[in-house]
Coordinates of C-alpha atoms in Angstrom, one line a residue:
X1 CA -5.1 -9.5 50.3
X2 CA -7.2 -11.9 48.1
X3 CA -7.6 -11.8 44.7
X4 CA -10.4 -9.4 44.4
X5 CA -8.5 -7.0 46.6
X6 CA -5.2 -7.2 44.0
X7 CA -7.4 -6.5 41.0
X8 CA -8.5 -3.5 41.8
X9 CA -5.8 -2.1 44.0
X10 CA -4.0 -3.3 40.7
X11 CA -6.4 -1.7 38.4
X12 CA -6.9 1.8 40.2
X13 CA -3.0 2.1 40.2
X14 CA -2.9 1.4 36.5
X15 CA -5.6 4.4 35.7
X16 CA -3.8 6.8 38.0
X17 CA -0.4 5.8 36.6
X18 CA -1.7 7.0 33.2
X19 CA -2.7 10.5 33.9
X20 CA 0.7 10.6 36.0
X21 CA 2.5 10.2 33.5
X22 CA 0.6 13.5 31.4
X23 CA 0.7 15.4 34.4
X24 CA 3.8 17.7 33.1
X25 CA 1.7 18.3 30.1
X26 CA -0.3 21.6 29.1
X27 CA -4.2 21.1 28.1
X28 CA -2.5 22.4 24.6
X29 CA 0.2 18.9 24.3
X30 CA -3.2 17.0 24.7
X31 CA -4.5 17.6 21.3
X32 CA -1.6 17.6 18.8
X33 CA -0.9 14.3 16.1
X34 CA 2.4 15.6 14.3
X35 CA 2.0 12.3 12.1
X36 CA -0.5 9.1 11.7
X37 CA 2.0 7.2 14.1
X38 CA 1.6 9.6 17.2
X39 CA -1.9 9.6 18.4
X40 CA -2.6 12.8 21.1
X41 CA -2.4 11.9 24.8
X42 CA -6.1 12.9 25.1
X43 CA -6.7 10.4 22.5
X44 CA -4.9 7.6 24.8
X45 CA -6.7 8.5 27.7
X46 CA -10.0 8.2 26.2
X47 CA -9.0 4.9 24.7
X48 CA -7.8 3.2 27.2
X49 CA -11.2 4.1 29.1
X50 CA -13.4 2.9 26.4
X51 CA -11.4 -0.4 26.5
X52 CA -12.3 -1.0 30.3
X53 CA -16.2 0.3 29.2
X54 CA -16.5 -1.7 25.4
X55 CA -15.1 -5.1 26.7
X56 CA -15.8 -5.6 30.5
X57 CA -18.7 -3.1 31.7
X58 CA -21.1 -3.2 28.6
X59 CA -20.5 -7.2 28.4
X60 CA -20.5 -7.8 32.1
X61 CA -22.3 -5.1 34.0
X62 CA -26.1 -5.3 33.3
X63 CA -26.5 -1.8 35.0
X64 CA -24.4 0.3 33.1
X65 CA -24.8 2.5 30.4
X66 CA -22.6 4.3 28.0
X67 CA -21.2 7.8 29.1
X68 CA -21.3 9.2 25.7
X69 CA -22.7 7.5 22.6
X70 CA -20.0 9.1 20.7
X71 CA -17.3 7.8 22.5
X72 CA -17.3 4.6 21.0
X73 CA -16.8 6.4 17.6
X74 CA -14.0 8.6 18.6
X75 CA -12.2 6.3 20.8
X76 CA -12.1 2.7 19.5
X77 CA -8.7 2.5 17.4
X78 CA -8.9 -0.8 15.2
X79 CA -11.5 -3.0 16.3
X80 CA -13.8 -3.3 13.3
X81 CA -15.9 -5.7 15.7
X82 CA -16.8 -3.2 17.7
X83 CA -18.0 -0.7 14.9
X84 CA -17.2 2.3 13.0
X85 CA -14.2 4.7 14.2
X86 CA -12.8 8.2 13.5
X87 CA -9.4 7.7 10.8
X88 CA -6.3 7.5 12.5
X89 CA -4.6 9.9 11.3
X90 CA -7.5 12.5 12.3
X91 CA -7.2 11.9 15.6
X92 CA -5.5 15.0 16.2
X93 CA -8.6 17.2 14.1
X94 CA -10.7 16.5 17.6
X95 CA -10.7 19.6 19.7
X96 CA -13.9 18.2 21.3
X97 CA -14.5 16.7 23.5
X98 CA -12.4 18.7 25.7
X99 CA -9.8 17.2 27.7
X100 CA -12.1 17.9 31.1
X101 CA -14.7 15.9 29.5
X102 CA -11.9 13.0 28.4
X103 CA -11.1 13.7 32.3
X104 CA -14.6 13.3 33.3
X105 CA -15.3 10.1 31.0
X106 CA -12.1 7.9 33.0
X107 CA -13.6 8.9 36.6
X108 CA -17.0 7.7 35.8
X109 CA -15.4 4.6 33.9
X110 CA -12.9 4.0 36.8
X111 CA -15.2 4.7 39.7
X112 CA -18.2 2.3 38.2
X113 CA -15.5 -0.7 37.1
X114 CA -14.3 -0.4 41.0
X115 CA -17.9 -0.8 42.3
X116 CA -18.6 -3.7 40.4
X117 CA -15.1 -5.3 41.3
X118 CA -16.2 -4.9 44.7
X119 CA -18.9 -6.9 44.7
X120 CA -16.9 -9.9 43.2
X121 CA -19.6 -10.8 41.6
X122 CA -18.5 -12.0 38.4
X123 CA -16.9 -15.0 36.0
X124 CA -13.5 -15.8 35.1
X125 CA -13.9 -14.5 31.5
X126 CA -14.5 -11.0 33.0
X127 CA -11.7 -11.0 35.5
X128 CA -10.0 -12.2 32.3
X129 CA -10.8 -9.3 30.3
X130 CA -10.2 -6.7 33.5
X131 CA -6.2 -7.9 33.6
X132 CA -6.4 -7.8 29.7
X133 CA -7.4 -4.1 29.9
X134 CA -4.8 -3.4 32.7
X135 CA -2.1 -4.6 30.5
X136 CA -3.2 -2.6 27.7
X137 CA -3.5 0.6 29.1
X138 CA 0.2 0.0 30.5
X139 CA 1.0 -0.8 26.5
X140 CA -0.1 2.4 25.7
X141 CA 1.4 4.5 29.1
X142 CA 4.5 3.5 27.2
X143 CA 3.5 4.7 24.1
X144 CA 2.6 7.8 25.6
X145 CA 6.1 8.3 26.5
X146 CA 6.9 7.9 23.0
X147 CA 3.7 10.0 21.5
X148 CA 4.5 12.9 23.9
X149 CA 8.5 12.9 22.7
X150 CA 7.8 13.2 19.6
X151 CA 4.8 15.8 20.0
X152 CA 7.8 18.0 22.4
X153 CA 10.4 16.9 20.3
X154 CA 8.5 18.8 17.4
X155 CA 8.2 22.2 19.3
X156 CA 10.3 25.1 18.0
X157 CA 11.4 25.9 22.1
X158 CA 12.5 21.4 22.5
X159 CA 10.2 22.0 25.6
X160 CA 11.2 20.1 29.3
X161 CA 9.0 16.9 30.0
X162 CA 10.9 16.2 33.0
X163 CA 13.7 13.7 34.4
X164 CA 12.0 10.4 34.1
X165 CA 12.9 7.3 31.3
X166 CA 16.7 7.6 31.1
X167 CA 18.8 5.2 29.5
X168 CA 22.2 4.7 31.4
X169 CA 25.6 4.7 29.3
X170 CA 26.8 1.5 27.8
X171 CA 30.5 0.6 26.7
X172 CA 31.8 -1.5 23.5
X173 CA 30.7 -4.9 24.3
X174 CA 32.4 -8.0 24.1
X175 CA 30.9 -10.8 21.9
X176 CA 29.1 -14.2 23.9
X177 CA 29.1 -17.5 21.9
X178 CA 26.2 -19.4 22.1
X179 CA 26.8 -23.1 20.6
X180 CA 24.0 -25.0 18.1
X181 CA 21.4 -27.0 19.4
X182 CA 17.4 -27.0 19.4
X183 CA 16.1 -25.0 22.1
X184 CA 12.5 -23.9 23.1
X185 CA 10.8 -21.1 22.4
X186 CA 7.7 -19.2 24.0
X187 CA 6.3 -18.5 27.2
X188 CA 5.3 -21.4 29.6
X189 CA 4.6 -21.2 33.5
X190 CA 2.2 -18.7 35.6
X191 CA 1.2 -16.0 34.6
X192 CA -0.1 -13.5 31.8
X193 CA 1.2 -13.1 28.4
X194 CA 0.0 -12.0 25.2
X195 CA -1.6 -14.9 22.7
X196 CA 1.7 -14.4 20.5
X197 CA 3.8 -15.4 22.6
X198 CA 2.1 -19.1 22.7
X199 CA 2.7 -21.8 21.0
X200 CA 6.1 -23.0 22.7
X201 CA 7.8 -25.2 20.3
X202 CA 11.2 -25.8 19.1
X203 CA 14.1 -24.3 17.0
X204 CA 17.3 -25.5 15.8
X205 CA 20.4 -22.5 16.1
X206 CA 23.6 -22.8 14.3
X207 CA 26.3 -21.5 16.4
X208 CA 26.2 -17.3 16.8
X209 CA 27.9 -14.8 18.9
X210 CA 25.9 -11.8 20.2
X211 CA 27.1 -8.6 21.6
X212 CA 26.7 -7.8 25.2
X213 CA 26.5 -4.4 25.2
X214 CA 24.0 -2.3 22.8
X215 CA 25.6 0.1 20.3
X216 CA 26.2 3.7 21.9
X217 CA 25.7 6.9 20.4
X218 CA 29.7 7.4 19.6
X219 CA 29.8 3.9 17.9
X220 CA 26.8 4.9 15.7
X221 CA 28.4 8.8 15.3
X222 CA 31.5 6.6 13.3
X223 CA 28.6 5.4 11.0
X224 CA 27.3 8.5 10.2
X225 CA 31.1 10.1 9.9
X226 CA 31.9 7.4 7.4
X227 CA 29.0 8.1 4.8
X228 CA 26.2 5.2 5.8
X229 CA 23.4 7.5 5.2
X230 CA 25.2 8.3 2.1
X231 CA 26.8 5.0 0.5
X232 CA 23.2 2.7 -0.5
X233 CA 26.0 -0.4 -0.2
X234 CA 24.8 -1.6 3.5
X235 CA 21.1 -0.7 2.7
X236 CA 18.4 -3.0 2.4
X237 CA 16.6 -1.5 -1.3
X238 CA 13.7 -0.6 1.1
X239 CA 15.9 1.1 3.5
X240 CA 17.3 3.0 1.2
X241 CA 14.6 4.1 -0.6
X242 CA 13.3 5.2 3.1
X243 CA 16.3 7.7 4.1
X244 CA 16.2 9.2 0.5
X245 CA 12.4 9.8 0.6
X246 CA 12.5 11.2 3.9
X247 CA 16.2 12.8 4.0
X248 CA 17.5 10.9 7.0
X249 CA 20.8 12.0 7.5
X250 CA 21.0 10.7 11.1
X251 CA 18.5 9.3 13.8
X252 CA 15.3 10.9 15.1
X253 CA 15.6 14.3 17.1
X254 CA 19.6 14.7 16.4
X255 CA 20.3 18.3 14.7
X256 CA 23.7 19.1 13.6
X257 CA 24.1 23.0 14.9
X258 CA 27.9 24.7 14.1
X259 CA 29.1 21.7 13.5
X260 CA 28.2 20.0 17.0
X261 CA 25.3 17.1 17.1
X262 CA 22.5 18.0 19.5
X263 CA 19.5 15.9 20.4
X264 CA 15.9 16.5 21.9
X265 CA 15.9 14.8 24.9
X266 CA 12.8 15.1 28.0
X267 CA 15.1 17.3 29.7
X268 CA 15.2 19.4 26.9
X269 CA 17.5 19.9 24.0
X270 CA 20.9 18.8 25.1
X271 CA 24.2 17.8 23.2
X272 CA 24.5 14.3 22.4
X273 CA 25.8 11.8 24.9
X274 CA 28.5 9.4 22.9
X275 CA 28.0 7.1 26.1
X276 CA 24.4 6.6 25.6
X277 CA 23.0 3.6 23.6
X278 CA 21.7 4.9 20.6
X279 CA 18.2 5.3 20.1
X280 CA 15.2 6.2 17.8
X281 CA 16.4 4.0 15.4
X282 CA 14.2 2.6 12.4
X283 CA 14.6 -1.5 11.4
X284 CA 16.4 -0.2 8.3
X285 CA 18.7 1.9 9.9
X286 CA 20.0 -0.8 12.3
X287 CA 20.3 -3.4 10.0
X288 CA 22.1 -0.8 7.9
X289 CA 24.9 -0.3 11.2
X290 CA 25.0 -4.1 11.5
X291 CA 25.7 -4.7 7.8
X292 CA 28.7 -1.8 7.6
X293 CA 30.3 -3.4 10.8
X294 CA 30.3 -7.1 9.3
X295 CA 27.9 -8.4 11.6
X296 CA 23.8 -8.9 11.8
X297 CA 20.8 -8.3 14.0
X298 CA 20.0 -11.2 15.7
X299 CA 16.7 -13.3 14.8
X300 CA 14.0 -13.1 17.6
X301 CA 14.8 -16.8 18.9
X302 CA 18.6 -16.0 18.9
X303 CA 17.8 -13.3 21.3
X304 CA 15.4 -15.3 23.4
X305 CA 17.8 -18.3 23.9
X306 CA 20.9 -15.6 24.6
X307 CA 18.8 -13.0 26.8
X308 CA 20.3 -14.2 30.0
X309 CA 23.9 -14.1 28.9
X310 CA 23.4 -10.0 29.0
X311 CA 21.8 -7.1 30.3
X312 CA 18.7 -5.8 28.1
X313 CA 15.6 -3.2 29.4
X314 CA 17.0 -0.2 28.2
X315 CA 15.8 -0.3 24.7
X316 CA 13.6 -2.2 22.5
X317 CA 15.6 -4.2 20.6
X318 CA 15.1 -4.9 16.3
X319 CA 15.6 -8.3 15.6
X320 CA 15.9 -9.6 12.3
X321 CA 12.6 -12.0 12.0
X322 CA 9.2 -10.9 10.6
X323 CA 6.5 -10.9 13.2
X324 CA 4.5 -14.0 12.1
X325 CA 2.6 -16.6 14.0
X326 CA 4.2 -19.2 16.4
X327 CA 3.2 -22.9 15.4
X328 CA -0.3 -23.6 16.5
X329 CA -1.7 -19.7 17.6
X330 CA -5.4 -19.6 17.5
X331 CA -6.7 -16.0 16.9
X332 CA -9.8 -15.5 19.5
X333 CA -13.2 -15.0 18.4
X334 CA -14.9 -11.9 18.5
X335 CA -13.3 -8.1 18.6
X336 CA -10.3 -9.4 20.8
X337 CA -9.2 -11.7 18.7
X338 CA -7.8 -8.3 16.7
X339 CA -5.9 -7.5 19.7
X340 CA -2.2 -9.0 17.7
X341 CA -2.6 -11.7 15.3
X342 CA -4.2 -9.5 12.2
X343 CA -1.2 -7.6 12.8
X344 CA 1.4 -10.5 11.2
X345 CA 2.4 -8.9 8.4
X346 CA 4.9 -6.5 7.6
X347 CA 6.0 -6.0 10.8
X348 CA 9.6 -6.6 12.4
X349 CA 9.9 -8.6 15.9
X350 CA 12.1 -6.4 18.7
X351 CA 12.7 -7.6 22.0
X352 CA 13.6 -7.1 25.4
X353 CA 12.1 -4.0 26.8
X354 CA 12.8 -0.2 26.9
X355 CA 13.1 1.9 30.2
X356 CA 9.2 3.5 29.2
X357 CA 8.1 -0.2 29.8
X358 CA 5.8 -1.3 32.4
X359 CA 7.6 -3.7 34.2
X360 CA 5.0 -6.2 34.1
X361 CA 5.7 -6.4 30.1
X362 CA 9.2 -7.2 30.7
X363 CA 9.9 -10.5 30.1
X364 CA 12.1 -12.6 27.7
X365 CA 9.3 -13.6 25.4
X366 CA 7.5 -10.8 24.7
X367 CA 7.2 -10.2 20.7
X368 CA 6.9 -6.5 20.7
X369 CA 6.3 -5.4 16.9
X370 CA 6.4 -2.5 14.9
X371 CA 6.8 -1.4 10.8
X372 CA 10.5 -1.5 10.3
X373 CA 10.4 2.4 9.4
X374 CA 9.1 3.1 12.7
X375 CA 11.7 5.8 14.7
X376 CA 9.4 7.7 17.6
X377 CA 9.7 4.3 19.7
X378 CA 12.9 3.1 22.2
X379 CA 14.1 1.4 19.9
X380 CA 18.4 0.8 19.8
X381 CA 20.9 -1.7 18.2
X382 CA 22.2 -4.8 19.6
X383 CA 24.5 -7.0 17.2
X384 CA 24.9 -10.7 16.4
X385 CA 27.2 -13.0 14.2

């Protein structure tokens, strides 16, 4: 198979992978946005389409012309480059199009992209931009997973998704040692990554220990049992003023009922596992944990340099460094150069992956980032000293 061949086998696999994963979904879980966070699957799939149509078939394809010339408007999320867009947070106020026409929109987008791979007929900047757009629609297949959680989650019935993206149980871990030195940092080799993770260069670690096992539901159950949400001692000010504004008593989709904890689960409601790591976790709440059990969440370069002492991939893991820029990192001209680095502010760094993550995006470097109130991701607790 040459290269040609790979793309698009790669690139039809990726669109179909997408609307596999909404395939347990009702036409009615398309359209919902419980909060600005979650944006509606049908929202996604017009997206990710749009991506594939704004960046490589406009640009590259001297034949093609738009399927809709509204699309643009309802389906570009934050690229002021490429013009005007509907609000975030009224995402969800968009009955129409329908989903069929969302449906319609990827075929004609997928079927014309694949026709013009065929012919090979193009530069390296536009093969560029194809694997680009692959590895963001498999970004947001994974936050799908999340989106559609929390859209189920939300449902008076806890409605079944199905059996896929379980974590496996962990038990207490034991604690690594990882002496001081300077080590390096960032991707190198083969390969794609992201523009954030360039810029290898060095760092200088004091000595730290770091837990090989993340924290499980039971561990995080003591927590709760011995007043965390309660005492504002282990809180971070912002933290704290998060869980009283909101009333977080406990993390994302647990209910206390007679006494017992229960938590939404895609199999449906189900009583909490104490074996499982703990998850839906907001920055604040684990650095809350690590602070009441004398310890720390590791920086982002502590966790690089230890990743392959233990086993990570079942949960996005919070770090404690702010998502800033890596010595040197260029932002790229034009609309992609939105794609991370006007992002480097107010963010918190996790790594290692979650078991929602392509596995393409697994890797040790990979600066995955979100606010630190953020709870609707895979997100867990993994602790350092």
């Amino acid at each position: 198979m040459n290269s040609i061949e790979a793309l698009l086998a790669k690139f039809i696999s990726t669109r179909k992978k997408t609307e596999e994963i909404c395939a347990p979904l009702e036409v009615e879980d398309y359209v919902p946005q419980p909060i600005a966070d979650v944006s509606p699957p049908k929202w996604h799939l017009g997206h990710t389409t749009w991506f594939f149509e704004q960046f490589v078939l406009l640009p590259f394809d001297p034949g093609y012309r738009v399927f809709s010339e509204d699309f643009a408007y309802l389906f570009n999320s934050y690229y002021n480059h490429a013009g005007k867009r509907v609000l975030r947070p009224n995402r969800g106020l968009m009955s129409r199009p329908p989903v069929r026409e969302v449906m319609a929109y990827r075929s004609h987008v997928t079927e014309r992209l694949s026709l013009w791979l065929e012919k090979g007929d193009f530069e390296q900047e536009a093969e560029e931009r194809v694997v680009l757009g692959i590895y963001h629609e498999e970004q947001h297949q994974e936050l799908l997973v999340y989106d559609m959680k929390y859209i189920l989650g939300n449902q008076p019935t806890f409605p079944v998704y199905g059996e896929g993206f379980r974590t496996k149980p962990v038990s207490e871990g034991q604690f690594s040692k990882v002496s001081s030195g300077v080590f390096e940092i960032g991707f190198e080799g083969e390969g794609f990554c992201y523009d954030n993770e360039l810029g290898r260069h060095r760092v200088f670690l004091e000595e730290f220990e770091i837990s090989e096992s993340l924290v499980s539901n039971g561990e995080y159950l003591e927590f709760i049992q011995a007043g965390g949400y309660l005492n504002f001692d282990p809180w971070l000010d912002e933290g704290w003023s998060f869980i009283q504004k909101e009333q977080i008593r406990a993390p994302l989709y647990w209910h206390e009922v007679e006494g017992e904890w229960w938590n939404y689960t895609l199999r449906g409601f189900e009583k909490v596992d104490w074996d499982l790591p703990v998850q839906h976790i907001s920055y604040y709440e684990a650095q809350a944990y690590a602070s009441w059990k004398g310890c720390r969440l590791p920086t982002e370069f502590e966790w690089e340099v230890a990743s392959k002492q233990f086993k990570w991939g079942q949960l996005w893991e919070w770090t404690g460094s702010s998502y800033l820029p890596y010595p040197g990192f260029k932002k790229a001209e034009g609309a992609l150069g939105e794609y991370n680095g006007k992002f480097m502010v107010s963010q918190q760094v996790l790594r290692g992956a979650s078991v929602a993550t392509p596995e393409e995006h697994s890797r040790p470097t990979y600066r995955n980032f979100f606010h630190p109130s953020s709870r609707w991701i895979f997100s867990g607790i993994r602790l350092a000293k």
